[in-house]
Tab-separated table of C-alpha atoms in Angstrom:
chain	number	residue	atom	x	y	z
A	1	MET	CA	37.308	83.533	17.780
A	2	SER	CA	35.648	80.575	19.428
A	3	ARG	CA	33.251	78.276	17.051
A	4	SER	CA	30.222	79.757	18.853
A	5	GLY	CA	30.761	83.018	17.474
A	6	THR	CA	30.398	84.809	20.923
A	7	VAL	CA	33.460	86.432	21.282
A	8	GLY	CA	34.269	89.819	19.186
A	9	SER	CA	30.615	89.673	18.777
A	10	PRO	CA	28.800	93.095	18.711
A	11	PRO	CA	27.615	94.111	22.632
A	12	GLY	CA	24.021	92.776	22.985
A	13	THR	CA	24.488	90.003	20.329
A	14	GLU	CA	24.060	87.436	23.183
A	15	ARG	CA	21.257	88.255	24.698
A	16	ASP	CA	19.135	89.218	21.830
A	17	ALA	CA	20.006	86.336	20.029
A	18	PRO	CA	17.228	84.273	21.695
A	19	GLU	CA	14.465	86.996	20.885
A	20	ALA	CA	15.033	86.108	17.067
A	21	PRO	CA	13.008	82.907	16.780
A	22	ALA	CA	10.624	85.108	19.140
A	23	ALA	CA	10.350	87.765	17.172
A	24	ARG	CA	9.832	85.741	13.373
A	25	LEU	CA	6.752	83.874	15.507
A	26	GLY	CA	5.648	87.229	16.251
A	27	ALA	CA	6.042	88.362	12.771
A	28	ARG	CA	4.221	85.051	10.791
A	29	ARG	CA	1.669	85.221	14.119
A	30	ARG	CA	0.763	88.730	12.703
A	31	ARG	CA	0.936	88.435	9.331
A	32	ARG	CA	-1.693	85.440	9.707
A	33	LEU	CA	-3.982	87.596	11.616
A	34	LEU	CA	-3.899	90.099	8.717
A	35	GLY	CA	-4.325	87.098	6.309
A	36	LEU	CA	-7.852	86.456	8.214
A	37	GLY	CA	-8.914	90.012	8.472
A	38	VAL	CA	-8.410	90.239	4.519
A	39	LEU	CA	-10.586	87.010	4.344
A	40	LEU	CA	-13.106	88.137	6.704
A	41	GLY	CA	-13.499	91.695	4.114
A	42	VAL	CA	-13.447	89.450	0.976
A	43	LEU	CA	-16.457	87.257	2.391
A	44	VAL	CA	-18.354	90.396	3.271
A	45	VAL	CA	-17.883	92.285	-0.529
A	46	SER	CA	-18.671	88.828	-1.914
A	47	CYS	CA	-21.887	88.641	0.282
A	48	ALA	CA	-22.879	92.150	-0.446
A	49	LEU	CA	-22.264	91.171	-4.326
A	50	SER	CA	-24.129	88.221	-4.177
A	51	ILE	CA	-27.003	90.222	-3.010
A	52	ALA	CA	-27.111	92.661	-5.783
A	53	VAL	CA	-25.936	90.778	-8.300
A	54	GLY	CA	-28.168	88.881	-10.328
A	55	ALA	CA	-30.715	89.055	-13.494
A	56	LYS	CA	-31.871	92.156	-11.959
A	57	SER	CA	-29.330	94.333	-10.521
A	58	ILE	CA	-29.503	95.866	-6.961
A	59	PRO	CA	-27.626	99.326	-6.278
A	60	LEU	CA	-25.943	98.416	-2.689
A	61	GLY	CA	-27.384	101.206	-1.314
A	62	ASP	CA	-30.753	99.342	-1.931
A	63	VAL	CA	-29.730	96.435	-0.586
A	64	TRP	CA	-28.592	97.808	2.847
A	65	THR	CA	-31.844	99.777	3.354
A	66	GLU	CA	-34.181	96.739	2.181
A	67	LEU	CA	-31.776	94.331	4.988
A	68	VAL	CA	-32.166	96.763	7.679
A	69	ALA	CA	-35.781	98.050	7.169
A	70	PRO	CA	-37.688	96.086	4.300
A	71	ALA	CA	-40.203	98.073	2.680
A	72	GLY	CA	-42.430	95.490	0.885
A	73	SER	CA	-40.538	96.115	-2.258
A	74	GLU	CA	-39.992	94.023	-5.228
A	75	ASN	CA	-36.300	94.576	-4.340
A	76	ALA	CA	-37.339	93.578	-0.708
A	77	LEU	CA	-38.874	89.861	-1.914
A	78	ILE	CA	-36.148	88.872	-4.371
A	79	ILE	CA	-33.299	89.985	-1.218
A	80	TRP	CA	-34.855	88.262	1.520
A	81	GLU	CA	-36.853	85.163	-0.665
A	82	LEU	CA	-34.103	84.787	-3.480
A	83	ARG	CA	-30.569	86.269	-2.915
A	84	LEU	CA	-30.341	86.317	1.183
A	85	PRO	CA	-31.133	82.507	1.714
A	86	ARG	CA	-28.897	81.679	-1.630
A	87	THR	CA	-25.865	83.673	0.012
A	88	VAL	CA	-26.441	82.391	3.651
A	89	VAL	CA	-26.382	78.569	2.043
A	90	GLY	CA	-23.360	79.770	-0.325
A	91	VAL	CA	-21.182	80.691	2.900
A	92	LEU	CA	-22.165	77.577	4.872
A	93	VAL	CA	-21.194	75.306	2.051
A	94	GLY	CA	-18.366	76.849	0.876
A	95	ALA	CA	-16.636	76.811	4.499
A	96	ALA	CA	-18.111	73.415	5.026
A	97	LEU	CA	-16.468	72.014	1.597
A	98	GLY	CA	-13.260	74.017	2.524
A	99	LEU	CA	-12.838	72.958	5.578
A	100	ALA	CA	-13.399	69.434	4.963
A	101	GLY	CA	-11.162	69.531	1.903
A	102	ALA	CA	-8.153	70.578	4.270
A	103	LEU	CA	-9.520	67.844	6.929
A	104	MET	CA	-9.488	65.448	4.272
A	105	GLN	CA	-6.250	66.326	2.769
A	106	GLY	CA	-4.704	66.222	6.381
A	107	HIS	CA	-5.784	62.798	7.394
A	108	THR	CA	-4.956	60.597	3.875
A	109	ARG	CA	-1.815	62.709	3.495
A	110	ASN	CA	-3.074	62.817	0.154
A	111	PRO	CA	-2.484	66.260	-1.828
A	112	ILE	CA	-5.385	65.190	-4.060
A	113	ALA	CA	-8.177	64.283	-1.999
A	114	ASP	CA	-11.483	65.774	-2.298
A	115	PRO	CA	-15.013	64.736	-0.437
A	116	GLY	CA	-15.681	62.347	-2.974
A	117	ILE	CA	-12.881	59.765	-1.931
A	118	LEU	CA	-14.315	58.573	1.338
A	119	GLY	CA	-17.312	57.189	-0.361
A	120	ILE	CA	-19.399	60.548	1.231
A	121	THR	CA	-20.633	62.317	-2.195
A	122	GLN	CA	-21.504	58.579	-3.652
A	123	GLY	CA	-23.372	57.598	-0.322
A	124	ALA	CA	-25.450	60.787	-0.373
A	125	ALA	CA	-26.456	60.466	-3.967
A	126	LEU	CA	-27.430	56.692	-3.817
A	127	ALA	CA	-29.653	57.593	-0.754
A	128	VAL	CA	-31.439	60.744	-2.708
A	129	VAL	CA	-31.904	58.417	-5.773
A	130	LEU	CA	-33.149	55.479	-3.690
A	131	ALA	CA	-35.739	57.854	-2.030
A	132	VAL	CA	-37.324	58.786	-5.382
A	133	TYR	CA	-37.573	55.161	-6.513
A	134	ALA	CA	-38.808	53.461	-3.636
A	135	PHE	CA	-40.164	56.339	-1.877
A	136	GLY	CA	-41.842	58.633	-4.748
A	137	ILE	CA	-39.808	61.746	-2.927
A	138	SER	CA	-38.975	64.349	-5.273
A	139	SER	CA	-38.332	67.320	-3.252
A	140	LEU	CA	-35.328	68.566	-1.301
A	141	PHE	CA	-37.461	69.132	1.522
A	142	GLY	CA	-38.354	65.377	1.565
A	143	TYR	CA	-35.389	63.508	0.432
A	144	ILE	CA	-32.506	65.664	1.835
A	145	TRP	CA	-32.244	63.782	4.558
A	146	PHE	CA	-31.379	60.613	2.779
A	147	GLY	CA	-28.920	62.393	1.273
A	148	PHE	CA	-27.533	63.101	4.782
A	149	GLY	CA	-28.285	59.917	6.026
A	150	GLY	CA	-26.341	58.211	3.078
A	151	ALA	CA	-23.334	60.262	3.385
A	152	LEU	CA	-22.783	58.930	6.802
A	153	LEU	CA	-23.423	55.602	6.195
A	154	GLY	CA	-21.020	55.592	3.485
A	155	ALA	CA	-18.170	57.302	5.426
A	156	LEU	CA	-18.839	54.911	8.159
A	157	ALA	CA	-18.846	51.630	5.708
A	158	VAL	CA	-15.424	53.436	4.462
A	159	PHE	CA	-13.790	53.908	7.580
A	160	ALA	CA	-14.942	50.248	9.030
A	161	ILE	CA	-13.277	49.003	6.500
A	162	GLY	CA	-10.404	50.667	6.260
A	163	SER	CA	-10.082	49.853	9.968
A	164	MET	CA	-9.835	45.969	9.334
A	165	GLY	CA	-6.204	45.606	9.139
A	166	ARG	CA	-4.344	45.160	12.337
A	167	ALA	CA	-2.515	48.645	11.847
A	168	GLY	CA	-6.281	49.997	12.232
A	169	ALA	CA	-7.517	52.984	9.645
A	170	THR	CA	-4.276	54.615	7.949
A	171	PRO	CA	-3.914	57.381	5.125
A	172	VAL	CA	-3.517	54.244	2.596
A	173	THR	CA	-6.085	51.771	3.619
A	174	LEU	CA	-8.875	54.900	4.078
A	175	ALA	CA	-7.866	55.489	0.758
A	176	LEU	CA	-8.069	52.764	-1.148
A	177	ALA	CA	-11.565	51.602	1.289
A	178	GLY	CA	-13.016	55.164	-0.316
A	179	MET	CA	-12.285	54.266	-4.041
A	180	ALA	CA	-13.709	50.740	-3.769
A	181	ILE	CA	-17.304	51.804	-1.672
A	182	SER	CA	-17.308	55.000	-4.038
A	183	ALA	CA	-16.822	52.807	-7.047
A	184	LEU	CA	-19.750	50.414	-5.893
A	185	LEU	CA	-22.028	52.959	-4.843
A	186	GLN	CA	-21.556	55.039	-8.350
A	187	ALA	CA	-22.594	51.996	-9.805
A	188	LEU	CA	-25.729	51.218	-7.755
A	189	THR	CA	-27.002	54.897	-8.429
A	190	SER	CA	-26.126	54.101	-12.119
A	191	ALA	CA	-28.727	51.024	-12.398
A	192	LEU	CA	-31.161	52.922	-10.615
A	193	VAL	CA	-31.204	55.964	-12.398
A	194	LEU	CA	-31.023	53.767	-16.067
A	195	SER	CA	-33.886	51.621	-14.818
A	196	ASP	CA	-36.134	54.592	-13.876
A	197	GLN	CA	-37.098	57.887	-15.756
A	198	GLN	CA	-38.291	60.071	-12.754
A	199	SER	CA	-34.834	58.895	-10.591
A	200	LEU	CA	-32.880	60.082	-13.502
A	201	ASP	CA	-34.320	63.463	-13.655
A	202	THR	CA	-34.160	63.960	-10.149
A	203	TYR	CA	-30.502	63.028	-10.344
A	204	ARG	CA	-29.307	65.308	-13.143
A	205	PHE	CA	-30.538	67.956	-11.362
A	206	TRP	CA	-29.139	67.146	-8.162
A	207	LYS	CA	-25.991	66.520	-9.597
A	208	VAL	CA	-25.111	69.488	-11.436
A	209	GLY	CA	-24.636	71.380	-7.545
A	210	SER	CA	-26.195	74.217	-6.762
A	211	ILE	CA	-26.780	76.518	-4.094
A	212	ALA	CA	-29.934	78.144	-5.379
A	213	VAL	CA	-32.423	76.494	-2.353
A	214	THR	CA	-36.228	77.148	-3.299
A	215	ASP	CA	-37.250	76.854	0.369
A	216	PRO	CA	-34.912	78.931	2.866
A	217	ALA	CA	-36.541	76.237	5.403
A	218	VAL	CA	-33.693	73.562	4.264
A	219	ILE	CA	-31.320	75.816	6.119
A	220	TRP	CA	-32.390	75.365	9.681
A	221	GLN	CA	-32.481	71.523	8.843
A	222	VAL	CA	-28.797	71.308	7.846
A	223	LEU	CA	-27.635	74.595	9.806
A	224	PRO	CA	-27.086	72.325	13.321
A	225	PHE	CA	-24.962	69.870	11.579
A	226	LEU	CA	-23.536	71.985	9.835
A	227	VAL	CA	-22.134	73.965	12.793
A	228	VAL	CA	-21.085	70.916	14.531
A	229	GLY	CA	-19.151	69.445	11.578
A	230	LEU	CA	-17.407	73.117	11.964
A	231	VAL	CA	-16.211	72.940	15.693
A	232	LEU	CA	-15.397	69.221	15.246
A	233	GLY	CA	-13.156	70.011	12.295
A	234	LEU	CA	-11.354	72.926	13.918
A	235	ALA	CA	-11.155	71.390	17.138
A	236	ASN	CA	-9.300	68.608	15.203
A	237	SER	CA	-6.291	70.879	14.237
A	238	THR	CA	-4.067	70.232	17.066
A	239	GLY	CA	-4.063	66.095	16.666
A	240	LEU	CA	-4.242	66.679	12.881
A	241	ASN	CA	-0.763	68.419	13.718
A	242	ALA	CA	0.418	65.494	15.490
A	243	LEU	CA	-0.689	62.845	12.781
A	244	SER	CA	1.478	65.187	10.113
A	245	LEU	CA	4.483	63.534	11.970
A	246	GLY	CA	3.407	60.316	12.050
A	247	ASP	CA	1.262	57.964	14.159
A	248	ASP	CA	4.268	56.944	16.102
A	249	VAL	CA	5.140	60.088	17.298
A	250	ALA	CA	2.000	61.465	17.909
A	251	ARG	CA	1.192	58.311	20.541
A	252	GLY	CA	4.568	59.252	21.755
A	253	LEU	CA	3.637	62.872	22.094
A	254	GLY	CA	0.534	61.580	23.929
A	255	HIS	CA	-2.062	62.067	21.335
A	256	ARG	CA	-4.929	59.064	20.840
A	257	VAL	CA	-4.680	58.514	16.837
A	258	GLU	CA	-7.696	56.493	16.565
A	259	VAL	CA	-9.813	59.314	18.709
A	260	THR	CA	-8.145	62.222	16.651
A	261	ARG	CA	-8.751	60.012	13.289
A	262	ARG	CA	-12.614	58.796	14.004
A	263	LEU	CA	-13.427	62.510	15.242
A	264	GLY	CA	-11.541	63.766	11.736
A	265	VAL	CA	-13.747	61.386	9.505
A	266	LEU	CA	-16.848	62.190	11.657
A	267	ALA	CA	-16.513	66.189	11.112
A	268	ILE	CA	-15.717	65.272	7.100
A	269	ALA	CA	-18.969	63.043	7.079
A	270	VAL	CA	-21.243	65.548	8.799
A	271	LEU	CA	-19.782	68.459	6.557
A	272	VAL	CA	-19.982	67.120	3.331
A	273	GLY	CA	-23.195	65.376	3.435
A	274	ALA	CA	-25.266	68.019	4.806
A	275	SER	CA	-23.293	70.162	2.096
A	276	ALA	CA	-24.713	67.387	-0.454
A	277	ALA	CA	-28.077	66.896	1.111
A	278	VAL	CA	-28.410	70.574	0.076
A	279	CYS	CA	-26.707	71.567	-3.114
A	280	GLY	CA	-26.022	68.105	-4.604
A	281	PRO	CA	-22.249	67.365	-4.887
A	282	ILE	CA	-20.041	70.906	-5.511
A	283	SER	CA	-16.606	69.593	-6.534
A	284	PHE	CA	-13.274	71.384	-6.799
A	285	VAL	CA	-13.684	72.849	-3.718
A	286	GLY	CA	-12.590	70.664	-1.177
A	287	LEU	CA	-9.454	70.416	-3.513
A	288	VAL	CA	-8.470	73.780	-4.306
A	289	VAL	CA	-9.251	75.285	-1.339
A	290	PRO	CA	-6.557	73.994	0.827
A	291	HIS	CA	-3.609	74.079	-1.845
A	292	ILE	CA	-4.069	77.576	-1.474
A	293	ALA	CA	-4.883	78.498	2.102
A	294	ARG	CA	-1.730	76.067	2.595
A	295	PHE	CA	0.236	78.599	0.142
A	296	PHE	CA	-0.328	81.453	3.142
A	297	THR	CA	-0.210	79.166	6.020
A	298	GLY	CA	2.245	76.432	5.755
A	299	ALA	CA	1.031	73.110	7.548
A	300	ASP	CA	0.071	74.569	10.562
A	301	HIS	CA	-3.587	72.884	10.377
A	302	ARG	CA	-4.656	75.495	13.808
A	303	TRP	CA	-4.461	78.199	10.779
A	304	LEU	CA	-5.113	76.089	7.785
A	305	LEU	CA	-8.784	75.453	8.851
A	306	PRO	CA	-10.108	78.387	9.362
A	307	PHE	CA	-8.316	80.101	6.492
A	308	ALA	CA	-9.329	76.866	4.165
A	309	ALA	CA	-13.317	77.405	5.382
A	310	LEU	CA	-13.255	81.280	4.945
A	311	MET	CA	-11.816	80.798	1.511
A	312	GLY	CA	-13.699	78.043	0.412
A	313	SER	CA	-17.450	80.806	1.519
A	314	SER	CA	-15.857	83.266	-0.785
A	315	LEU	CA	-14.630	80.867	-3.700
A	316	VAL	CA	-18.496	79.465	-3.975
A	317	LEU	CA	-19.976	83.224	-3.454
A	318	LEU	CA	-18.110	84.570	-6.080
A	319	ALA	CA	-18.433	81.657	-8.371
A	320	ASP	CA	-21.823	81.452	-8.167
A	321	ILE	CA	-21.919	85.354	-9.106
A	322	ALA	CA	-19.952	84.693	-11.981
A	323	GLY	CA	-22.296	82.137	-13.281
A	324	ARG	CA	-25.461	84.609	-13.378
A	325	LEU	CA	-22.975	87.093	-15.437
A	326	VAL	CA	-21.722	84.857	-17.970
A	327	ALA	CA	-25.572	83.520	-19.504
A	328	ARG	CA	-27.403	86.311	-17.918
A	329	PRO	CA	-30.319	86.612	-17.746
A	330	ALA	CA	-30.059	83.021	-17.358
A	331	GLU	CA	-27.512	81.228	-15.324
A	332	VAL	CA	-24.888	78.830	-14.830
A	333	GLN	CA	-24.928	76.785	-12.249
A	334	VAL	CA	-21.892	76.857	-8.930
A	335	GLY	CA	-21.054	73.735	-9.724
A	336	VAL	CA	-20.526	73.958	-13.578
A	337	MET	CA	-18.770	76.987	-12.417
A	338	LEU	CA	-15.973	75.602	-10.165
A	339	ALA	CA	-15.324	72.870	-12.310
A	340	MET	CA	-14.329	74.845	-14.669
A	341	VAL	CA	-11.808	77.180	-12.682
A	342	GLY	CA	-10.683	74.096	-11.208
A	343	ALA	CA	-9.942	71.710	-13.905
A	344	PRO	CA	-7.186	73.747	-14.694
A	345	PHE	CA	-5.702	73.980	-11.172
A	346	PHE	CA	-5.982	70.937	-10.745
A	347	ILE	CA	-3.731	70.120	-13.975
A	348	ALA	CA	-1.429	72.741	-12.817
A	349	LEU	CA	-1.487	71.051	-9.352
A	350	VAL	CA	-0.279	67.898	-10.836
A	351	ARG	CA	2.666	69.734	-12.571
A	352	ARG	CA	4.544	71.713	-9.607
A	353	ARG	CA	5.723	68.839	-7.441
A	354	LYS	CA	6.443	71.669	-4.879
A	355	LEU	CA	2.705	72.342	-4.330
A	356	VAL	CA	1.560	68.525	-4.118
A	357	ARG	CA	3.667	67.958	-1.466
A	358	LEU	CA	2.218	68.203	2.066
């Protein structure tokens, strides 16, 4: 027998061998498409429960009736004025945070990176406190733009400082610059809230993290930015796959590393900034979701990013539903519920080296 093993092989082996990798790729693609279908189904169920469950439970049949033909009843008022906007915000913010977390871990090559590492959340917090302290703005409709602007400025500052070295922006310089800027912004925020009671009250409410918006108009304010961020983030997947091989290899494959990294940071800033401006800093979604998604998709960002977005939406909605049930008829904010779930996951993440590896 030759070393290639072709002599004496069963008939058809030489012809079928090249088809085996293609068959495996086809099966993997079908599994991933099936996974996307399952995630979409989970998201639809989560949306239905988010509208039906609360201080007053509404049967799913009545939910459907009031959605397609509102009759002006109390149930219609609850659904259209309170729970539907809350559900829409949960879907949008969850998708934004899940996608931003996957982008951030990919660009920084850091498995425990979350939206707070690039100074985005801290920038939004400082801007919200400044809006209250310096301009007397206390409504969400008023300070949402301050939060969004602060998040963008925080991200730009981190990227500018992280790009100062001769090698430009690298995962290490971005992470170090992010930690330094975040600490500075957090210190400034603390100094302001400790000197002004109104700023402290607004900051405490914003800091908890909630998707229960009282004015649905804020959805239309941030929707264009979230859509742009989602498109930019998903479009960044191919370049991010190349960056995972190293900057030199990516350049050798014809990718423009700096452009890819700038687009990624811009997408992260827009997604997290818009989310934080509306809901405050919701932790652990950006940290937990990418690891769960990577378990099903592997490291291919073309699949990882949409998986992370869908999982983020479902996770935020389910955590919000759980928060309404555990303290009924009151409720626990989604930021608190996610922290209760995310902390044990973070501990497991640190203890399992295979899960941490990117």
